[in-house]
mmCIF file of C-alpha atoms in Angstrom:
data_model
loop_
_atom_site.group_PDB
_atom_site.id
_atom_site.type_symbol
_atom_site.label_atom_id
_atom_site.label_comp_id
_atom_site.label_asym_id
_atom_site.label_seq_id
_atom_site.Cartn_x
_atom_site.Cartn_y
_atom_site.Cartn_z
ATOM 1 C CA MET L 10 0.000 0.000 0.000
ATOM 2 C CA MET L 11 2.845 2.401 0.914
ATOM 3 C CA ARG L 12 4.730 1.687 -2.321
ATOM 4 C CA LYS L 13 1.641 2.441 -4.342
ATOM 5 C CA ALA L 14 1.202 5.799 -2.572
ATOM 6 C CA ILE L 15 4.849 6.689 -3.150
ATOM 7 C CA SER L 16 4.731 5.748 -6.829
ATOM 8 C CA LEU L 17 1.537 7.772 -7.303
ATOM 9 C CA SER L 18 3.041 10.847 -5.629
ATOM 10 C CA VAL L 19 6.253 10.547 -7.668
ATOM 11 C CA GLY L 20 4.189 10.129 -10.817
ATOM 12 C CA ALA L 21 2.184 13.229 -9.946
ATOM 13 C CA CYS L 22 5.361 15.300 -9.452
ATOM 14 C CA LEU L 23 7.105 14.240 -12.685
ATOM 15 C CA PRO L 24 5.295 16.769 -14.911
ATOM 16 C CA LEU L 25 6.570 19.561 -12.668
ATOM 17 C CA LEU L 26 10.186 18.566 -13.368
ATOM 18 C CA THR L 27 9.747 19.046 -17.106
ATOM 19 C CA ALA L 28 8.844 22.725 -16.653
ATOM 20 C CA CYS L 29 12.502 23.803 -16.566
ATOM 21 C CA ASN L 30 13.952 25.203 -19.757
ATOM 22 C CA GLN L 31 17.403 26.542 -20.655
ATOM 23 C CA HIS L 32 16.782 29.862 -18.882
ATOM 24 C CA GLN L 33 16.296 28.110 -15.536
ATOM 25 C CA SER L 34 19.112 25.611 -15.833
ATOM 26 C CA THR L 35 21.877 25.645 -13.279
ATOM 27 C CA LEU L 36 24.272 24.312 -15.902
ATOM 28 C CA ALA L 37 23.676 27.228 -18.286
ATOM 29 C CA PRO L 38 23.588 30.371 -16.152
ATOM 30 C CA PHE L 39 23.555 33.789 -17.756
ATOM 31 C CA GLY L 40 22.758 37.289 -16.766
ATOM 32 C CA GLU L 41 24.535 40.138 -15.030
ATOM 33 C CA GLU L 42 24.932 38.354 -11.691
ATOM 34 C CA ALA L 43 26.288 35.188 -13.318
ATOM 35 C CA ASP L 44 28.844 37.223 -15.273
ATOM 36 C CA LYS L 45 30.011 38.926 -12.083
ATOM 37 C CA VAL L 46 30.346 35.594 -10.281
ATOM 38 C CA LEU L 47 32.278 34.153 -13.229
ATOM 39 C CA SER L 48 34.712 37.081 -13.344
ATOM 40 C CA ILE L 49 35.269 36.941 -9.572
ATOM 41 C CA THR L 50 35.874 33.193 -9.830
ATOM 42 C CA ILE L 51 38.434 33.658 -12.591
ATOM 43 C CA VAL L 52 40.295 36.325 -10.609
ATOM 44 C CA LEU L 53 40.339 34.148 -7.485
ATOM 45 C CA VAL L 54 41.575 31.082 -9.376
ATOM 46 C CA ILE L 55 44.363 33.057 -11.067
ATOM 47 C CA GLY L 56 45.380 34.530 -7.693
ATOM 48 C CA ALA L 57 45.387 31.079 -6.093
ATOM 49 C CA VAL L 58 47.601 29.702 -8.883
ATOM 50 C CA ILE L 59 50.053 32.588 -8.494
ATOM 51 C CA LEU L 60 50.198 32.145 -4.717
ATOM 52 C CA ALA L 61 50.648 28.369 -4.992
ATOM 53 C CA GLY L 62 53.439 28.847 -7.533
ATOM 54 C CA GLY L 63 55.205 31.381 -5.310
ATOM 55 C CA LEU L 64 54.913 29.079 -2.324
ATOM 56 C CA ALA L 65 56.307 26.171 -4.350
ATOM 57 C CA LEU L 66 59.303 28.277 -5.415
ATOM 58 C CA LEU L 67 59.900 29.393 -1.828
ATOM 59 C CA MET L 68 59.738 25.807 -0.592
ATOM 60 C CA ARG L 69 62.123 24.678 -3.345
ATOM 61 C CA HIS L 70 64.574 27.419 -2.351
ATOM 62 C CA ALA L 71 64.359 26.442 1.309
ATOM 63 C CA MET L 72 64.850 22.741 0.547
ATOM 64 C CA ARG L 73 67.919 23.311 -1.646
ATOM 65 C CA ALA L 74 69.635 25.859 0.595
ATOM 66 C CA PRO L 75 72.792 24.632 2.334
ATOM 67 C CA GLU L 76 72.419 23.633 5.962
ATOM 68 C CA GLY L 77 72.772 26.591 8.301
ATOM 69 C CA ARG L 78 72.244 29.232 5.619
ATOM 70 C CA LEU L 79 68.585 29.851 6.422
ATOM 71 C CA THR L 80 68.480 30.785 10.087
ATOM 72 C CA HIS L 81 66.603 33.369 12.114
ATOM 73 C CA LYS L 82 69.832 35.346 12.632
ATOM 74 C CA GLY L 83 70.909 35.122 9.019
ATOM 75 C CA ALA L 84 67.473 36.075 7.703
#
């Protein structure tokens, strides 16, 4: 009895899912707000790549430095 009620309620809700078109799709956003979010995302990703690259270079320099060269006194 419960399965029949669930299948009937799912069947009744299926036509509502077909009401979405391209303008309401999450996978195809457009508009002024979406463009702003996209540009902010691009700037943040580029900044993260630059910071990660700088950190990698700094770590490489610290790993290859001779022992005793990088101290608190020697800066």
